[in-house]
Structures are given as structure tokens and as C-alpha cells.
PDB file of C-alpha atoms in Angstrom:
ATOM      1  CA  MET A  15       7.590   4.937 -32.456  1.00 47.00           C
ATOM      2  CA  SER A  16      10.682   3.353 -30.820  1.00 46.00           C
ATOM      3  CA  ALA A  17      10.841   2.691 -27.106  1.00 49.00           C
ATOM      4  CA  ALA A  18      13.757   5.103 -26.770  1.00 45.00           C
ATOM      5  CA  ILE A  19      11.740   7.959 -28.255  1.00 45.00           C
ATOM      6  CA  ARG A  20       8.625   7.049 -26.190  1.00 55.00           C
ATOM      7  CA  ALA A  21      10.809   7.063 -23.014  1.00 53.00           C
ATOM      8  CA  HIS A  22      11.371  10.751 -23.537  1.00 56.00           C
ATOM      9  CA  ASP A  23       7.804  11.783 -24.507  1.00 58.00           C
ATOM     10  CA  PRO A  24       7.208  15.379 -23.400  1.00 63.00           C
ATOM     11  CA  PHE A  25       5.385  15.748 -20.120  1.00 67.00           C
ATOM     12  CA  ASP A  26       2.262  17.221 -21.685  1.00 67.00           C
ATOM     13  CA  ALA A  27       1.911  14.144 -24.054  1.00 74.00           C
ATOM     14  CA  LEU A  28       1.666  11.781 -21.127  1.00 86.00           C
ATOM     15  CA  ASN A  29      -1.516  10.299 -19.629  1.00 89.00           C
ATOM     16  CA  ALA A  30      -1.457   9.609 -15.881  1.00 89.00           C
ATOM     17  CA  ALA A  31      -3.838   6.647 -16.401  1.00 90.00           C
ATOM     18  CA  ASP A  32      -0.974   4.787 -18.237  1.00 91.00           C
ATOM     19  CA  PHE A  33       0.883   4.489 -14.877  1.00 93.00           C
ATOM     20  CA  ALA A  34      -0.746   1.867 -12.738  1.00 95.00           C
ATOM     21  CA  PHE A  35      -0.363  -1.696 -11.570  1.00 96.00           C
ATOM     22  CA  THR A  36      -1.867  -4.438  -9.427  1.00 97.00           C
ATOM     23  CA  ARG A  37      -0.098  -7.109  -7.407  1.00 97.00           C
ATOM     24  CA  ARG A  38      -1.561 -10.066  -5.500  1.00 97.00           C
ATOM     25  CA  ALA A  39      -0.594 -12.379  -2.734  1.00 96.00           C
ATOM     26  CA  TRP A  40      -2.302 -15.115  -0.659  1.00 96.00           C
ATOM     27  CA  VAL A  41      -2.175 -14.471   3.090  1.00 96.00           C
ATOM     28  CA  ASP A  42      -2.992 -17.013   5.804  1.00 95.00           C
ATOM     29  CA  ALA A  43      -5.576 -14.967   7.632  1.00 96.00           C
ATOM     30  CA  THR A  44      -9.197 -13.969   7.239  1.00 96.00           C
ATOM     31  CA  PRO A  45     -10.099 -10.908   5.154  1.00 97.00           C
ATOM     32  CA  ALA A  46     -11.341  -9.165   8.336  1.00 97.00           C
ATOM     33  CA  ARG A  47      -7.863  -9.792  10.033  1.00 95.00           C
ATOM     34  CA  VAL A  48      -5.896  -8.564   6.955  1.00 96.00           C
ATOM     35  CA  TYR A  49      -8.139  -5.498   6.677  1.00 96.00           C
ATOM     36  CA  ASP A  50      -7.592  -4.659  10.338  1.00 95.00           C
ATOM     37  CA  LEU A  51      -3.795  -4.902   9.778  1.00 93.00           C
ATOM     38  CA  VAL A  52      -3.693  -2.870   6.574  1.00 94.00           C
ATOM     39  CA  SER A  53      -6.177  -0.180   7.768  1.00 96.00           C
ATOM     40  CA  ASP A  54      -4.054   0.436  10.861  1.00 95.00           C
ATOM     41  CA  VAL A  55      -1.776   2.723   8.943  1.00 94.00           C
ATOM     42  CA  SER A  56       0.638   2.911  11.823  1.00 93.00           C
ATOM     43  CA  ALA A  57       1.542  -0.701  11.129  1.00 91.00           C
ATOM     44  CA  ILE A  58       2.503   0.019   7.519  1.00 89.00           C
ATOM     45  CA  PRO A  59       6.281   0.349   8.332  1.00 90.00           C
ATOM     46  CA  ARG A  60       6.220  -3.306   9.550  1.00 89.00           C
ATOM     47  CA  TRP A  61       5.938  -4.476   6.028  1.00 86.00           C
ATOM     48  CA  SER A  62       6.603  -1.577   3.651  1.00 87.00           C
ATOM     49  CA  PRO A  63      10.195  -1.102   2.545  1.00 86.00           C
ATOM     50  CA  ASP A  64       9.815   2.604   2.108  1.00 87.00           C
ATOM     51  CA  ALA A  65       7.651   3.811   5.043  1.00 89.00           C
ATOM     52  CA  THR A  66       9.375   4.728   8.297  1.00 90.00           C
ATOM     53  CA  ASP A  67       6.602   6.330  10.307  1.00 92.00           C
ATOM     54  CA  VAL A  68       2.865   6.552   9.607  1.00 94.00           C
ATOM     55  CA  ALA A  69       0.173   7.930  11.859  1.00 94.00           C
ATOM     56  CA  PHE A  70      -3.446   9.061  11.587  1.00 95.00           C
ATOM     57  CA  ASP A  71      -4.218  12.638  12.538  1.00 95.00           C
ATOM     58  CA  GLN A  72      -5.313  13.149  16.092  1.00 93.00           C
ATOM     59  CA  ASP A  73      -8.818  11.570  16.663  1.00 92.00           C
ATOM     60  CA  ALA A  74      -8.720  10.035  13.153  1.00 93.00           C
ATOM     61  CA  GLY A  75      -8.945   6.311  12.164  1.00 92.00           C
ATOM     62  CA  PRO A  76      -9.616   4.058   9.288  1.00 95.00           C
ATOM     63  CA  ARG A  77     -12.768   5.779   7.984  1.00 96.00           C
ATOM     64  CA  VAL A  78     -13.557   7.646   4.775  1.00 97.00           C
ATOM     65  CA  GLY A  79     -12.356  11.170   4.906  1.00 97.00           C
ATOM     66  CA  ALA A  80      -9.676  10.617   7.623  1.00 97.00           C
ATOM     67  CA  TRP A  81      -6.144  11.948   7.063  1.00 97.00           C
ATOM     68  CA  PHE A  82      -2.755  10.571   7.995  1.00 96.00           C
ATOM     69  CA  SER A  83       0.845  11.459   7.461  1.00 95.00           C
ATOM     70  CA  GLY A  84       3.699   9.231   6.442  1.00 93.00           C
ATOM     71  CA  ARG A  85       7.478   9.508   6.398  1.00 93.00           C
ATOM     72  CA  ASN A  86       9.267   7.622   3.711  1.00 88.00           C
ATOM     73  CA  HIS A  87      12.773   6.970   2.510  1.00 86.00           C
ATOM     74  CA  ARG A  88      14.367   5.444  -0.606  1.00 81.00           C
ATOM     75  CA  ASP A  89      17.821   5.648  -2.148  1.00 82.00           C
ATOM     76  CA  GLY A  90      19.050   8.168   0.413  1.00 85.00           C
ATOM     77  CA  GLY A  91      15.977  10.497  -0.084  1.00 85.00           C
ATOM     78  CA  HIS A  92      13.426  11.266   2.586  1.00 89.00           C
ATOM     79  CA  TRP A  93       9.923  12.727   2.122  1.00 87.00           C
ATOM     80  CA  THR A  94       6.640  13.149   3.958  1.00 92.00           C
ATOM     81  CA  THR A  95       3.175  12.539   2.513  1.00 92.00           C
ATOM     82  CA  ARG A  96      -0.337  13.467   3.510  1.00 96.00           C
ATOM     83  CA  SER A  97      -2.992  10.970   2.543  1.00 96.00           C
ATOM     84  CA  GLN A  98      -6.770  10.672   2.910  1.00 97.00           C
ATOM     85  CA  ILE A  99      -8.829   7.564   3.254  1.00 97.00           C
ATOM     86  CA  ALA A 100     -11.119   7.210   0.181  1.00 98.00           C
ATOM     87  CA  ARG A 101     -12.575   3.747   0.860  1.00 98.00           C
ATOM     88  CA  ALA A 102     -12.887   1.784   4.166  1.00 98.00           C
ATOM     89  CA  ASP A 103     -15.044  -1.331   3.860  1.00 98.00           C
ATOM     90  CA  PRO A 104     -13.987  -3.722   6.714  1.00 97.00           C
ATOM     91  CA  GLY A 105     -12.913  -7.053   5.391  1.00 96.00           C
ATOM     92  CA  THR A 106     -13.371  -5.919   1.845  1.00 98.00           C
ATOM     93  CA  ALA A 107     -11.352  -2.920   0.721  1.00 98.00           C
ATOM     94  CA  PHE A 108      -9.177  -0.039   1.967  1.00 97.00           C
ATOM     95  CA  THR A 109      -8.004   2.838  -0.225  1.00 97.00           C
ATOM     96  CA  PHE A 110      -6.102   5.962   0.365  1.00 97.00           C
ATOM     97  CA  VAL A 111      -5.069   8.870  -1.850  1.00 97.00           C
ATOM     98  CA  VAL A 112      -1.754  10.654  -1.429  1.00 96.00           C
ATOM     99  CA  GLY A 113      -2.499  14.343  -1.523  1.00 96.00           C
ATOM    100  CA  GLY A 114      -6.245  13.860  -0.685  1.00 96.00           C
ATOM    101  CA  ALA A 115      -9.310  12.481  -2.428  1.00 94.00           C
ATOM    102  CA  GLU A 116     -10.095  15.782  -4.168  1.00 94.00           C
ATOM    103  CA  ASN A 117      -6.823  16.553  -5.860  1.00 93.00           C
ATOM    104  CA  GLY A 118      -4.600  13.642  -5.025  1.00 96.00           C
ATOM    105  CA  ILE A 119      -1.636  12.406  -7.018  1.00 95.00           C
ATOM    106  CA  VAL A 120      -1.559   8.633  -6.305  1.00 96.00           C
ATOM    107  CA  ARG A 121      -4.179   6.117  -5.136  1.00 97.00           C
ATOM    108  CA  TRP A 122      -3.126   3.039  -3.187  1.00 96.00           C
ATOM    109  CA  GLY A 123      -5.848   0.455  -2.944  1.00 97.00           C
ATOM    110  CA  TRP A 124      -6.181  -2.889  -1.189  1.00 97.00           C
ATOM    111  CA  THR A 125      -8.937  -5.507  -1.628  1.00 98.00           C
ATOM    112  CA  PHE A 126      -9.391  -8.711   0.425  1.00 98.00           C
ATOM    113  CA  ARG A 127     -11.195 -11.799  -0.942  1.00 98.00           C
ATOM    114  CA  PRO A 128     -11.602 -15.083   0.911  1.00 98.00           C
ATOM    115  CA  ASP A 129      -9.550 -17.843  -0.718  1.00 97.00           C
ATOM    116  CA  GLY A 130      -9.593 -21.234   1.032  1.00 96.00           C
ATOM    117  CA  ARG A 131      -8.544 -20.816   4.605  1.00 94.00           C
ATOM    118  CA  GLY A 132      -6.924 -17.416   3.839  1.00 96.00           C
ATOM    119  CA  THR A 133      -7.255 -14.302   1.842  1.00 97.00           C
ATOM    120  CA  LEU A 134      -6.225 -13.161  -1.649  1.00 97.00           C
ATOM    121  CA  VAL A 135      -4.900  -9.696  -1.021  1.00 97.00           C
ATOM    122  CA  GLN A 136      -4.671  -7.360  -3.987  1.00 97.00           C
ATOM    123  CA  GLN A 137      -2.702  -4.122  -3.818  1.00 97.00           C
ATOM    124  CA  SER A 138      -3.033  -1.539  -6.546  1.00 97.00           C
ATOM    125  CA  TRP A 139      -1.274   1.736  -7.366  1.00 96.00           C
ATOM    126  CA  GLN A 140      -2.563   4.370  -9.801  1.00 96.00           C
ATOM    127  CA  LEU A 141      -1.063   7.682 -10.807  1.00 95.00           C
ATOM    128  CA  LEU A 142      -4.120  10.113 -10.729  1.00 96.00           C
ATOM    129  CA  ARG A 143      -2.405  13.164 -12.261  1.00 93.00           C
ATOM    130  CA  LEU A 144       0.899  14.204 -13.541  1.00 92.00           C
ATOM    131  CA  ASP A 145       3.208  16.192 -11.377  1.00 88.00           C
ATOM    132  CA  PRO A 146       6.826  17.082 -12.214  1.00 87.00           C
ATOM    133  CA  VAL A 147       7.939  16.106  -8.676  1.00 86.00           C
ATOM    134  CA  LEU A 148       7.367  12.460  -9.767  1.00 88.00           C
ATOM    135  CA  GLY A 149       8.995  12.769 -13.100  1.00 88.00           C
ATOM    136  CA  THR A 150       8.891  14.750 -16.321  1.00 87.00           C
ATOM    137  CA  THR A 151       9.257  11.972 -18.997  1.00 88.00           C
ATOM    138  CA  ARG A 152       7.617   8.619 -19.742  1.00 89.00           C
ATOM    139  CA  GLY A 153      11.006   7.013 -18.785  1.00 91.00           C
ATOM    140  CA  ASP A 154      10.815   8.738 -15.364  1.00 91.00           C
ATOM    141  CA  LEU A 155       7.265   7.650 -14.659  1.00 92.00           C
ATOM    142  CA  ASP A 156       7.872   4.179 -15.977  1.00 93.00           C
ATOM    143  CA  ALA A 157      10.746   3.914 -13.548  1.00 93.00           C
ATOM    144  CA  LEU A 158       8.509   5.205 -10.750  1.00 92.00           C
ATOM    145  CA  ARG A 159       5.859   2.671 -11.540  1.00 95.00           C
ATOM    146  CA  HIS A 160       8.516  -0.110 -11.529  1.00 95.00           C
ATOM    147  CA  ARG A 161       9.882   1.029  -8.156  1.00 92.00           C
ATOM    148  CA  MET A 162       6.379   1.201  -6.647  1.00 93.00           C
ATOM    149  CA  ALA A 163       5.518  -2.247  -8.128  1.00 95.00           C
ATOM    150  CA  ASP A 164       8.694  -3.644  -6.469  1.00 94.00           C
ATOM    151  CA  SER A 165       7.707  -1.927  -3.207  1.00 92.00           C
ATOM    152  CA  ALA A 166       4.179  -3.505  -3.369  1.00 94.00           C
ATOM    153  CA  GLU A 167       5.603  -6.940  -3.980  1.00 95.00           C
ATOM    154  CA  ALA A 168       7.959  -6.503  -1.078  1.00 93.00           C
ATOM    155  CA  THR A 169       5.121  -5.217   1.057  1.00 93.00           C
ATOM    156  CA  LEU A 170       2.760  -8.120   0.235  1.00 95.00           C
ATOM    157  CA  ALA A 171       5.475 -10.714   0.810  1.00 95.00           C
ATOM    158  CA  SER A 172       6.399  -9.043   4.174  1.00 93.00           C
ATOM    159  CA  LEU A 173       2.729  -8.805   5.228  1.00 93.00           C
ATOM    160  CA  ALA A 174       2.230 -12.543   4.433  1.00 94.00           C
ATOM    161  CA  ARG A 175       5.432 -13.506   6.270  1.00 93.00           C
ATOM    162  CA  TRP A 176       4.541 -11.344   9.264  1.00 90.00           C
ATOM    163  CA  ILE A 177       1.016 -12.922   9.432  1.00 89.00           C
ATOM    164  CA  ALA A 178       2.472 -16.464   9.155  1.00 88.00           C
ATOM    165  CA  GLU A 179       4.803 -15.779  12.023  1.00 87.00           C
ATOM    166  CA  GLU A 180       2.250 -14.128  14.290  1.00 78.00           C
ATOM    167  CA  PRO A 181       1.087 -16.222  17.114  1.00 70.00           C
ATOM    168  CA  ARG A 182      -2.577 -17.133  16.843  1.00 62.00           C
ATOM    169  CA  PRO A 183      -4.784 -17.361  19.893  1.00 56.00           C
ATOM    170  CA  ASP A 184      -6.348 -20.571  18.733  1.00 52.00           C
ATOM    171  CA  THR A 185      -3.009 -22.273  18.179  1.00 47.00           C
ATOM    172  CA  ALA A 186      -1.137 -21.047  21.280  1.00 45.00           C
ATOM    173  CA  PRO A 187       0.032 -23.774  23.543  1.00 47.00           C
ATOM    174  CA  SER A 188      -2.300 -24.222  26.531  1.00 44.00           C
ATOM    175  CA  PRO A 189      -0.765 -23.654  29.887  1.00 44.00           C
ATOM    176  CA  ARG A 190       0.470 -26.846  31.596  1.00 43.00           C
ATOM    177  CA  ARG A 191      -1.058 -27.960  34.799  1.00 43.00           C
ATOM    178  CA  ILE A 192       1.350 -28.887  37.454  1.00 45.00           C
ATOM    179  CA  SER A 193       0.007 -31.459  39.894  1.00 44.00           C
ATOM    180  CA  GLY A 194       1.246 -31.422  43.337  1.00 43.00           C
TER     181      GLY A 194
END
């Protein structure tokens, strides 16, 4: 079957599991520090090119079952998402599902592994079920996966850059003593 024909596969012939990716980056921080930054969902707009405002529900935090909302933008479009934390293992992994763990549409996952003096951060995205709001052909969903992979790469690069530029308590200059 040609790629052109496959790009227009009918919606009911598609398999959500075909639409996934993983991206990796090395970050100059401990796994615990990177986990703390990523699991603080209100910080996501610092490094995500699409997120504009993200916040946990009142009295919620980075624990399994907690919910948060996010406002996003891309190519002139704006949308809001509701996500639920599916995994929260400090220093190891953080996962949330857009639409909720029971019937969500997309899973975003992060893992953190020590690597030298820093951390190998892995970010993954997986379509969990088909929904026409995301696209109705293989071509639509391939394009979505490609855009999300680009977004993940930008997010990881921005996170690494932000951490590299962040002042560290152990490297801050000590105050000078003035003798009189």
C-alpha cells in the first residue's frame, strides 16, 4: 500500500497505539531536582512552547489521582485541557493523562535516570484512543504526532537550558567581607 493511500486510511482502520514517540535529553541536575521541576505543573509554561497557563486544582499536587488544567496555544488556536496524574514517583517518573486516567486521550510520561553528574530525561507521548478532535485520517494523526514530537524536543531543550542557567546554591558566590 502506498504512503499516499495510507495517509488517508479511514478513521476506523487506525490504531491509536501507532501514534507514540519518546525523546531524550541530558540535564545538568539530579533526578530529584528534575522531577521536582517537571511535577510542578505550574512551571510547564517555562519550557513548553504550547502551554500558557497550567495549575493544579485547589488542594491538589503532584500525586496520583490529582487533576490539573492547562491552557495551550498553537498556530492561532487556543484550547484548555484537563489532565490527571497517573504516576508520581519522586526522582523516577511522572505521568499524566489528558482527559483522565480512566478514559484519557493522550498520555505524557517523564522518566529520570542518573547519568554522570546529571540526569537522562525521557519524555514520551502516546495516543490512547482515537478521537476525531485530534484528526480523522492517518495523515492527520501522523502530523499531530510530529507536532507533539517537535514540542517535546523544544520542551526538553528549554528545560535543560533553564536548569543550566539557574543559579545553584552550592555555586553562588559567597558574600564578601569588608574589613574596616
